[in-house]
């Protein structure tokens, strides 16, 4: 039996568990606050210490916020800041993270094969049916996104950084600070407006709303979004750590 250490890295916290081949947790999930400032070396140390509190595993899956290509960090929005999300960007941290080979560093640190993807992509791996066009949006510190076509993971797009209105990005428009400012009722209405605006862009067969804040969407607003929109549990960010290997392999096969 192949076991997987799955680590879901967010702007406010980092969660981890060990899964069997069926995606069943073999240990109670653990969570630690995301430390700041967070250079890559401290990131690796934090994950190693967290993993050390769990049973040993044969491989590692890590979901990281931001643009990740082939395990290399192109950009990450939170980890380059001085004190966490929405704080000032530290140019030195930005330089350290840009182009950092996260997959290589983590594989060396843990001594097992590693897979590093955008956190919404790992989340999506835990919920998609594998048929048709499926979009995953994660609602938390900001907005995460992942697109699947027939179960094949598409190249990542940082939808969160696109402008939605008045020069405001999706990340800011529906992120946790705005939810707290607006309250759940008005924030839920805003989520519905975002879904309505994205529908003609993606023409999805199914949209999954995940992340820690998806459970706060008001039922009346969810009902107005349509039957093709489904709220999924936040645990998918860990559970997807197993299936992500299969879907990532599918993406490689689709290119050949």
PDB file of C-alpha atoms in Angstrom:
ATOM      1  CA  UNK A   1       0.000   0.000   0.000  1.00  0.00           C
ATOM      2  CA  UNK A   2       1.357   3.399  -1.038  1.00  0.00           C
ATOM      3  CA  UNK A   3       0.766   6.137   1.538  1.00  0.00           C
ATOM      4  CA  UNK A   4       0.779   9.867   0.861  1.00  0.00           C
ATOM      5  CA  UNK A   5       1.611  12.747   3.160  1.00  0.00           C
ATOM      6  CA  UNK A   6      -0.713  15.511   1.952  1.00  0.00           C
ATOM      7  CA  UNK A   7      -0.047  19.084   3.054  1.00  0.00           C
ATOM      8  CA  UNK A   8      -2.483  21.909   2.304  1.00  0.00           C
ATOM      9  CA  UNK A   9      -0.721  25.274   2.637  1.00  0.00           C
ATOM     10  CA  UNK A  10      -2.834  28.389   3.098  1.00  0.00           C
ATOM     11  CA  UNK A  11      -2.303  32.010   3.946  1.00  0.00           C
ATOM     12  CA  UNK A  12      -3.407  31.541   7.542  1.00  0.00           C
ATOM     13  CA  UNK A  13      -2.666  27.904   8.289  1.00  0.00           C
ATOM     14  CA  UNK A  14      -0.982  24.729   7.073  1.00  0.00           C
ATOM     15  CA  UNK A  15      -2.828  21.393   7.412  1.00  0.00           C
ATOM     16  CA  UNK A  16      -1.542  17.859   6.890  1.00  0.00           C
ATOM     17  CA  UNK A  17      -2.486  14.205   7.147  1.00  0.00           C
ATOM     18  CA  UNK A  18      -1.362  10.820   5.831  1.00  0.00           C
ATOM     19  CA  UNK A  19      -3.658   9.016   3.379  1.00  0.00           C
ATOM     20  CA  UNK A  20      -3.872   5.494   2.029  1.00  0.00           C
ATOM     21  CA  UNK A  21      -4.386   4.625  -1.643  1.00  0.00           C
ATOM     22  CA  UNK A  22      -8.156   5.074  -1.333  1.00  0.00           C
ATOM     23  CA  UNK A  23      -7.719   8.611   0.014  1.00  0.00           C
ATOM     24  CA  UNK A  24      -8.716   7.626   3.549  1.00  0.00           C
ATOM     25  CA  UNK A  25      -6.911   9.512   6.298  1.00  0.00           C
ATOM     26  CA  UNK A  26      -4.633   7.234   8.315  1.00  0.00           C
ATOM     27  CA  UNK A  27      -4.009   9.895  10.937  1.00  0.00           C
ATOM     28  CA  UNK A  28      -5.943  12.771  12.429  1.00  0.00           C
ATOM     29  CA  UNK A  29      -5.192  15.936  10.412  1.00  0.00           C
ATOM     30  CA  UNK A  30      -2.888  18.450  12.068  1.00  0.00           C
ATOM     31  CA  UNK A  31      -2.822  22.212  11.609  1.00  0.00           C
ATOM     32  CA  UNK A  32      -0.268  24.899  12.439  1.00  0.00           C
ATOM     33  CA  UNK A  33      -0.437  28.663  11.810  1.00  0.00           C
ATOM     34  CA  UNK A  34       1.477  29.853   8.766  1.00  0.00           C
ATOM     35  CA  UNK A  35       4.568  31.646  10.137  1.00  0.00           C
ATOM     36  CA  UNK A  36       5.605  35.074   8.845  1.00  0.00           C
ATOM     37  CA  UNK A  37       7.890  36.265   7.450  1.00  0.00           C
ATOM     38  CA  UNK A  38       8.263  33.005   5.526  1.00  0.00           C
ATOM     39  CA  UNK A  39      11.396  32.441   3.415  1.00  0.00           C
ATOM     40  CA  UNK A  40      11.526  29.108   1.543  1.00  0.00           C
ATOM     41  CA  UNK A  41      13.938  27.605   4.100  1.00  0.00           C
ATOM     42  CA  UNK A  42      11.461  28.219   6.949  1.00  0.00           C
ATOM     43  CA  UNK A  43       8.646  26.899   4.757  1.00  0.00           C
ATOM     44  CA  UNK A  44      10.498  23.609   4.306  1.00  0.00           C
ATOM     45  CA  UNK A  45      11.332  23.467   8.007  1.00  0.00           C
ATOM     46  CA  UNK A  46       7.701  24.081   8.973  1.00  0.00           C
ATOM     47  CA  UNK A  47       6.483  21.302   6.682  1.00  0.00           C
ATOM     48  CA  UNK A  48       9.171  18.909   7.911  1.00  0.00           C
ATOM     49  CA  UNK A  49       8.231  19.522  11.547  1.00  0.00           C
ATOM     50  CA  UNK A  50       4.545  19.061  10.760  1.00  0.00           C
ATOM     51  CA  UNK A  51       5.202  15.883   8.799  1.00  0.00           C
ATOM     52  CA  UNK A  52       7.370  14.571  11.605  1.00  0.00           C
ATOM     53  CA  UNK A  53       4.314  14.495  13.871  1.00  0.00           C
ATOM     54  CA  UNK A  54       2.525  12.132  11.468  1.00  0.00           C
ATOM     55  CA  UNK A  55       3.190   8.520  10.426  1.00  0.00           C
ATOM     56  CA  UNK A  56       5.859   8.045   7.717  1.00  0.00           C
ATOM     57  CA  UNK A  57       4.628   8.092   4.102  1.00  0.00           C
ATOM     58  CA  UNK A  58       5.905   6.894   0.725  1.00  0.00           C
ATOM     59  CA  UNK A  59       5.343  10.137  -1.146  1.00  0.00           C
ATOM     60  CA  UNK A  60       4.433  13.787  -0.592  1.00  0.00           C
ATOM     61  CA  UNK A  61       1.785  16.104  -2.069  1.00  0.00           C
ATOM     62  CA  UNK A  62       1.899  19.815  -1.271  1.00  0.00           C
ATOM     63  CA  UNK A  63      -0.640  22.441  -2.327  1.00  0.00           C
ATOM     64  CA  UNK A  64       0.756  25.989  -2.369  1.00  0.00           C
ATOM     65  CA  UNK A  65      -1.130  29.229  -3.081  1.00  0.00           C
ATOM     66  CA  UNK A  66       0.042  30.923  -6.245  1.00  0.00           C
ATOM     67  CA  UNK A  67       1.364  30.053  -9.672  1.00  0.00           C
ATOM     68  CA  UNK A  68       3.260  26.760  -9.663  1.00  0.00           C
ATOM     69  CA  UNK A  69       4.698  25.308 -12.888  1.00  0.00           C
ATOM     70  CA  UNK A  70       6.282  21.863 -12.892  1.00  0.00           C
ATOM     71  CA  UNK A  71       6.917  22.156  -9.154  1.00  0.00           C
ATOM     72  CA  UNK A  72       8.633  25.547  -9.481  1.00  0.00           C
ATOM     73  CA  UNK A  73       7.154  28.669  -7.870  1.00  0.00           C
ATOM     74  CA  UNK A  74       6.464  31.387 -10.425  1.00  0.00           C
ATOM     75  CA  UNK A  75       4.703  33.621  -7.906  1.00  0.00           C
ATOM     76  CA  UNK A  76       2.992  33.241  -4.536  1.00  0.00           C
ATOM     77  CA  UNK A  77       0.813  36.034  -3.118  1.00  0.00           C
ATOM     78  CA  UNK A  78       1.026  35.532   0.657  1.00  0.00           C
ATOM     79  CA  UNK A  79       4.432  34.094   1.394  1.00  0.00           C
ATOM     80  CA  UNK A  80       6.303  37.088   0.000  1.00  0.00           C
ATOM     81  CA  UNK A  81       4.728  39.473   2.524  1.00  0.00           C
ATOM     82  CA  UNK A  82       6.232  40.788   5.755  1.00  0.00           C
ATOM     83  CA  UNK A  83       3.490  39.659   8.138  1.00  0.00           C
ATOM     84  CA  UNK A  84       0.908  37.693   6.165  1.00  0.00           C
ATOM     85  CA  UNK A  85      -1.912  38.276   3.649  1.00  0.00           C
ATOM     86  CA  UNK A  86      -2.606  41.910   2.755  1.00  0.00           C
ATOM     87  CA  UNK A  87       0.603  43.151   4.411  1.00  0.00           C
ATOM     88  CA  UNK A  88       3.500  44.751   2.548  1.00  0.00           C
ATOM     89  CA  UNK A  89       5.507  42.708   0.071  1.00  0.00           C
ATOM     90  CA  UNK A  90       9.129  42.125   1.031  1.00  0.00           C
ATOM     91  CA  UNK A  91      11.322  42.419  -2.112  1.00  0.00           C
ATOM     92  CA  UNK A  92      13.919  40.029  -0.674  1.00  0.00           C
ATOM     93  CA  UNK A  93      11.281  37.360   0.006  1.00  0.00           C
ATOM     94  CA  UNK A  94       9.826  37.912  -3.446  1.00  0.00           C
ATOM     95  CA  UNK A  95      13.245  37.268  -4.974  1.00  0.00           C
ATOM     96  CA  UNK A  96      13.732  34.106  -2.867  1.00  0.00           C
ATOM     97  CA  UNK A  97      10.381  32.591  -3.808  1.00  0.00           C
ATOM     98  CA  UNK A  98      10.429  33.495  -7.507  1.00  0.00           C
ATOM     99  CA  UNK A  99      11.805  30.534  -9.458  1.00  0.00           C
ATOM    100  CA  UNK A 100      12.279  28.412  -6.326  1.00  0.00           C
ATOM    101  CA  UNK A 101      12.232  24.678  -7.092  1.00  0.00           C
ATOM    102  CA  UNK A 102       9.743  23.683  -4.391  1.00  0.00           C
ATOM    103  CA  UNK A 103       9.341  20.119  -5.626  1.00  0.00           C
ATOM    104  CA  UNK A 104      13.076  19.462  -5.647  1.00  0.00           C
ATOM    105  CA  UNK A 105      13.641  21.067  -2.242  1.00  0.00           C
ATOM    106  CA  UNK A 106      10.790  19.189  -0.588  1.00  0.00           C
ATOM    107  CA  UNK A 107      11.707  15.854  -2.185  1.00  0.00           C
ATOM    108  CA  UNK A 108      15.235  16.268  -0.797  1.00  0.00           C
ATOM    109  CA  UNK A 109      13.999  17.349   2.635  1.00  0.00           C
ATOM    110  CA  UNK A 110      11.531  14.465   3.023  1.00  0.00           C
ATOM    111  CA  UNK A 111      13.489  11.843   1.109  1.00  0.00           C
ATOM    112  CA  UNK A 112      10.439  10.749  -0.922  1.00  0.00           C
ATOM    113  CA  UNK A 113       8.969  11.636  -4.341  1.00  0.00           C
ATOM    114  CA  UNK A 114       7.117  14.958  -4.155  1.00  0.00           C
ATOM    115  CA  UNK A 115       4.326  16.619  -6.106  1.00  0.00           C
ATOM    116  CA  UNK A 116       3.816  20.369  -5.692  1.00  0.00           C
ATOM    117  CA  UNK A 117       0.758  22.026  -7.214  1.00  0.00           C
ATOM    118  CA  UNK A 118      -1.406  25.051  -6.692  1.00  0.00           C
ATOM    119  CA  UNK A 119      -3.550  24.446  -3.600  1.00  0.00           C
ATOM    120  CA  UNK A 120      -6.836  24.770  -5.534  1.00  0.00           C
ATOM    121  CA  UNK A 121      -5.611  22.119  -7.992  1.00  0.00           C
ATOM    122  CA  UNK A 122      -5.033  19.653  -5.151  1.00  0.00           C
ATOM    123  CA  UNK A 123      -8.425  20.584  -3.713  1.00  0.00           C
ATOM    124  CA  UNK A 124     -10.024  19.943  -7.095  1.00  0.00           C
ATOM    125  CA  UNK A 125      -8.339  16.573  -7.412  1.00  0.00           C
ATOM    126  CA  UNK A 126     -10.318  15.473  -4.389  1.00  0.00           C
ATOM    127  CA  UNK A 127     -13.744  16.380  -5.801  1.00  0.00           C
ATOM    128  CA  UNK A 128     -13.913  16.349  -9.616  1.00  0.00           C
ATOM    129  CA  UNK A 129     -15.898  13.592 -11.309  1.00  0.00           C
ATOM    130  CA  UNK A 130     -13.461  13.359 -14.222  1.00  0.00           C
ATOM    131  CA  UNK A 131     -16.026  14.032 -16.957  1.00  0.00           C
ATOM    132  CA  UNK A 132     -16.708  17.216 -18.868  1.00  0.00           C
ATOM    133  CA  UNK A 133     -15.429  20.683 -18.022  1.00  0.00           C
ATOM    134  CA  UNK A 134     -15.138  21.152 -14.267  1.00  0.00           C
ATOM    135  CA  UNK A 135     -14.101  24.388 -12.552  1.00  0.00           C
ATOM    136  CA  UNK A 136     -13.023  24.543  -8.912  1.00  0.00           C
ATOM    137  CA  UNK A 137     -13.071  27.807  -6.938  1.00  0.00           C
ATOM    138  CA  UNK A 138     -11.730  27.854  -3.388  1.00  0.00           C
ATOM    139  CA  UNK A 139     -12.866  30.572  -1.021  1.00  0.00           C
ATOM    140  CA  UNK A 140     -10.571  31.437   1.850  1.00  0.00           C
ATOM    141  CA  UNK A 141      -7.909  34.094   2.406  1.00  0.00           C
ATOM    142  CA  UNK A 142      -8.416  34.888  -1.271  1.00  0.00           C
ATOM    143  CA  UNK A 143      -9.751  33.056  -4.311  1.00  0.00           C
ATOM    144  CA  UNK A 144      -8.160  29.914  -5.730  1.00  0.00           C
ATOM    145  CA  UNK A 145      -9.060  28.262  -9.025  1.00  0.00           C
ATOM    146  CA  UNK A 146      -8.413  25.099 -11.004  1.00  0.00           C
ATOM    147  CA  UNK A 147      -9.830  23.831 -14.285  1.00  0.00           C
ATOM    148  CA  UNK A 148     -10.232  20.180 -15.338  1.00  0.00           C
ATOM    149  CA  UNK A 149     -11.308  18.807 -18.719  1.00  0.00           C
ATOM    150  CA  UNK A 150     -12.252  15.153 -18.710  1.00  0.00           C
ATOM    151  CA  UNK A 151     -10.307  14.712 -15.489  1.00  0.00           C
ATOM    152  CA  UNK A 152      -7.162  16.226 -17.019  1.00  0.00           C
ATOM    153  CA  UNK A 153      -5.742  19.185 -15.126  1.00  0.00           C
ATOM    154  CA  UNK A 154      -5.421  22.262 -17.334  1.00  0.00           C
ATOM    155  CA  UNK A 155      -2.487  24.707 -17.095  1.00  0.00           C
ATOM    156  CA  UNK A 156      -2.976  26.944 -14.072  1.00  0.00           C
ATOM    157  CA  UNK A 157      -4.369  30.461 -14.475  1.00  0.00           C
ATOM    158  CA  UNK A 158      -4.194  32.967 -11.618  1.00  0.00           C
ATOM    159  CA  UNK A 159      -7.809  34.050 -11.901  1.00  0.00           C
ATOM    160  CA  UNK A 160      -7.518  35.587  -8.429  1.00  0.00           C
ATOM    161  CA  UNK A 161      -5.322  38.385  -9.801  1.00  0.00           C
ATOM    162  CA  UNK A 162      -7.654  39.355 -12.642  1.00  0.00           C
ATOM    163  CA  UNK A 163      -9.603  42.609 -12.163  1.00  0.00           C
ATOM    164  CA  UNK A 164     -13.290  42.140 -11.403  1.00  0.00           C
ATOM    165  CA  UNK A 165     -14.444  45.766 -10.967  1.00  0.00           C
ATOM    166  CA  UNK A 166     -13.070  49.222 -10.237  1.00  0.00           C
ATOM    167  CA  UNK A 167      -9.505  47.949 -10.443  1.00  0.00           C
ATOM    168  CA  UNK A 168     -10.232  45.365  -7.710  1.00  0.00           C
ATOM    169  CA  UNK A 169      -9.027  41.776  -8.151  1.00  0.00           C
ATOM    170  CA  UNK A 170     -11.108  38.683  -7.418  1.00  0.00           C
ATOM    171  CA  UNK A 171      -8.695  37.904  -4.579  1.00  0.00           C
ATOM    172  CA  UNK A 172      -9.619  41.140  -2.826  1.00  0.00           C
ATOM    173  CA  UNK A 173     -13.253  41.188  -3.914  1.00  0.00           C
ATOM    174  CA  UNK A 174     -14.276  37.879  -2.307  1.00  0.00           C
ATOM    175  CA  UNK A 175     -11.413  37.160   0.130  1.00  0.00           C
ATOM    176  CA  UNK A 176     -11.699  36.763   3.880  1.00  0.00           C
ATOM    177  CA  UNK A 177     -11.217  40.473   4.769  1.00  0.00           C
ATOM    178  CA  UNK A 178     -14.186  41.411   2.558  1.00  0.00           C
ATOM    179  CA  UNK A 179     -16.321  38.632   4.027  1.00  0.00           C
ATOM    180  CA  UNK A 180     -15.671  39.989   7.514  1.00  0.00           C
ATOM    181  CA  UNK A 181     -16.385  43.541   6.380  1.00  0.00           C
ATOM    182  CA  UNK A 182     -19.586  42.743   4.500  1.00  0.00           C
ATOM    183  CA  UNK A 183     -21.018  39.959   6.643  1.00  0.00           C
ATOM    184  CA  UNK A 184     -22.031  36.566   5.302  1.00  0.00           C
ATOM    185  CA  UNK A 185     -25.312  37.688   3.704  1.00  0.00           C
ATOM    186  CA  UNK A 186     -23.837  40.417   1.483  1.00  0.00           C
ATOM    187  CA  UNK A 187     -20.677  38.404   0.841  1.00  0.00           C
ATOM    188  CA  UNK A 188     -22.787  35.438  -0.324  1.00  0.00           C
ATOM    189  CA  UNK A 189     -24.582  37.713  -2.768  1.00  0.00           C
ATOM    190  CA  UNK A 190     -21.202  38.827  -4.068  1.00  0.00           C
ATOM    191  CA  UNK A 191     -20.146  35.187  -4.568  1.00  0.00           C
ATOM    192  CA  UNK A 192     -23.288  34.602  -6.635  1.00  0.00           C
ATOM    193  CA  UNK A 193     -22.484  37.656  -8.758  1.00  0.00           C
ATOM    194  CA  UNK A 194     -18.970  36.315  -9.374  1.00  0.00           C
ATOM    195  CA  UNK A 195     -20.367  32.916 -10.380  1.00  0.00           C
ATOM    196  CA  UNK A 196     -22.851  34.581 -12.749  1.00  0.00           C
ATOM    197  CA  UNK A 197     -20.035  36.618 -14.301  1.00  0.00           C
ATOM    198  CA  UNK A 198     -17.738  33.630 -14.812  1.00  0.00           C
ATOM    199  CA  UNK A 199     -20.378  31.293 -16.233  1.00  0.00           C
ATOM    200  CA  UNK A 200     -20.206  32.617 -19.850  1.00  0.00           C
ATOM    201  CA  UNK A 201     -16.389  32.599 -19.656  1.00  0.00           C
ATOM    202  CA  UNK A 202     -15.933  28.929 -18.726  1.00  0.00           C
ATOM    203  CA  UNK A 203     -19.235  27.287 -19.767  1.00  0.00           C
ATOM    204  CA  UNK A 204     -18.541  24.591 -17.182  1.00  0.00           C
ATOM    205  CA  UNK A 205     -20.451  21.365 -16.814  1.00  0.00           C
ATOM    206  CA  UNK A 206     -20.000  21.650 -13.055  1.00  0.00           C
ATOM    207  CA  UNK A 207     -18.602  24.255 -10.700  1.00  0.00           C
ATOM    208  CA  UNK A 208     -17.295  23.229  -7.277  1.00  0.00           C
ATOM    209  CA  UNK A 209     -17.068  25.808  -4.498  1.00  0.00           C
ATOM    210  CA  UNK A 210     -14.581  24.742  -1.827  1.00  0.00           C
ATOM    211  CA  UNK A 211     -12.208  26.226   0.710  1.00  0.00           C
ATOM    212  CA  UNK A 212     -12.883  27.124   4.304  1.00  0.00           C
ATOM    213  CA  UNK A 213     -15.419  29.860   3.534  1.00  0.00           C
ATOM    214  CA  UNK A 214     -17.596  27.940   1.065  1.00  0.00           C
ATOM    215  CA  UNK A 215     -19.701  26.575   3.947  1.00  0.00           C
ATOM    216  CA  UNK A 216     -20.665  30.162   4.820  1.00  0.00           C
ATOM    217  CA  UNK A 217     -22.502  30.789   1.542  1.00  0.00           C
ATOM    218  CA  UNK A 218     -26.164  31.407   2.352  1.00  0.00           C
ATOM    219  CA  UNK A 219     -28.524  28.665   1.081  1.00  0.00           C
ATOM    220  CA  UNK A 220     -30.770  31.131  -0.750  1.00  0.00           C
ATOM    221  CA  UNK A 221     -27.821  32.446  -2.771  1.00  0.00           C
ATOM    222  CA  UNK A 222     -26.531  28.945  -3.505  1.00  0.00           C
ATOM    223  CA  UNK A 223     -29.969  27.908  -4.755  1.00  0.00           C
ATOM    224  CA  UNK A 224     -29.960  30.830  -7.198  1.00  0.00           C
ATOM    225  CA  UNK A 225     -26.618  29.725  -8.678  1.00  0.00           C
ATOM    226  CA  UNK A 226     -28.133  26.611 -10.263  1.00  0.00           C
ATOM    227  CA  UNK A 227     -27.903  22.843  -9.990  1.00  0.00           C
ATOM    228  CA  UNK A 228     -24.493  22.790 -11.682  1.00  0.00           C
ATOM    229  CA  UNK A 229     -22.892  24.558  -8.689  1.00  0.00           C
ATOM    230  CA  UNK A 230     -21.907  22.389  -5.721  1.00  0.00           C
ATOM    231  CA  UNK A 231     -20.311  23.220  -2.362  1.00  0.00           C
ATOM    232  CA  UNK A 232     -17.644  20.681  -1.352  1.00  0.00           C
ATOM    233  CA  UNK A 233     -15.898  20.134   2.010  1.00  0.00           C
ATOM    234  CA  UNK A 234     -12.620  21.852   2.808  1.00  0.00           C
ATOM    235  CA  UNK A 235     -11.038  18.478   3.628  1.00  0.00           C
ATOM    236  CA  UNK A 236     -10.702  17.968  -0.142  1.00  0.00           C
ATOM    237  CA  UNK A 237      -7.500  20.022   0.084  1.00  0.00           C
ATOM    238  CA  UNK A 238      -5.939  17.075   1.919  1.00  0.00           C
ATOM    239  CA  UNK A 239      -7.893  14.165   0.433  1.00  0.00           C
ATOM    240  CA  UNK A 240      -6.978  15.327  -3.068  1.00  0.00           C
ATOM    241  CA  UNK A 241      -3.343  14.670  -2.247  1.00  0.00           C
ATOM    242  CA  UNK A 242      -3.686  11.067  -3.427  1.00  0.00           C
ATOM    243  CA  UNK A 243      -5.670  11.571  -6.613  1.00  0.00           C
ATOM    244  CA  UNK A 244      -3.506  14.543  -7.602  1.00  0.00           C
ATOM    245  CA  UNK A 245      -0.802  12.083  -8.664  1.00  0.00           C
ATOM    246  CA  UNK A 246      -3.188  10.378 -11.067  1.00  0.00           C
ATOM    247  CA  UNK A 247      -4.522  13.638 -12.512  1.00  0.00           C
ATOM    248  CA  UNK A 248      -1.054  15.144 -12.887  1.00  0.00           C
ATOM    249  CA  UNK A 249      -0.017  12.022 -14.799  1.00  0.00           C
ATOM    250  CA  UNK A 250      -3.076  12.483 -17.003  1.00  0.00           C
ATOM    251  CA  UNK A 251      -1.960  16.001 -17.848  1.00  0.00           C
ATOM    252  CA  UNK A 252       1.461  14.706 -18.897  1.00  0.00           C
ATOM    253  CA  UNK A 253      -0.148  11.972 -21.020  1.00  0.00           C
ATOM    254  CA  UNK A 254      -2.432  14.514 -22.683  1.00  0.00           C
ATOM    255  CA  UNK A 255       0.611  16.465 -23.903  1.00  0.00           C
ATOM    256  CA  UNK A 256       2.182  13.438 -25.591  1.00  0.00           C
TER     257      UNK A 256
END
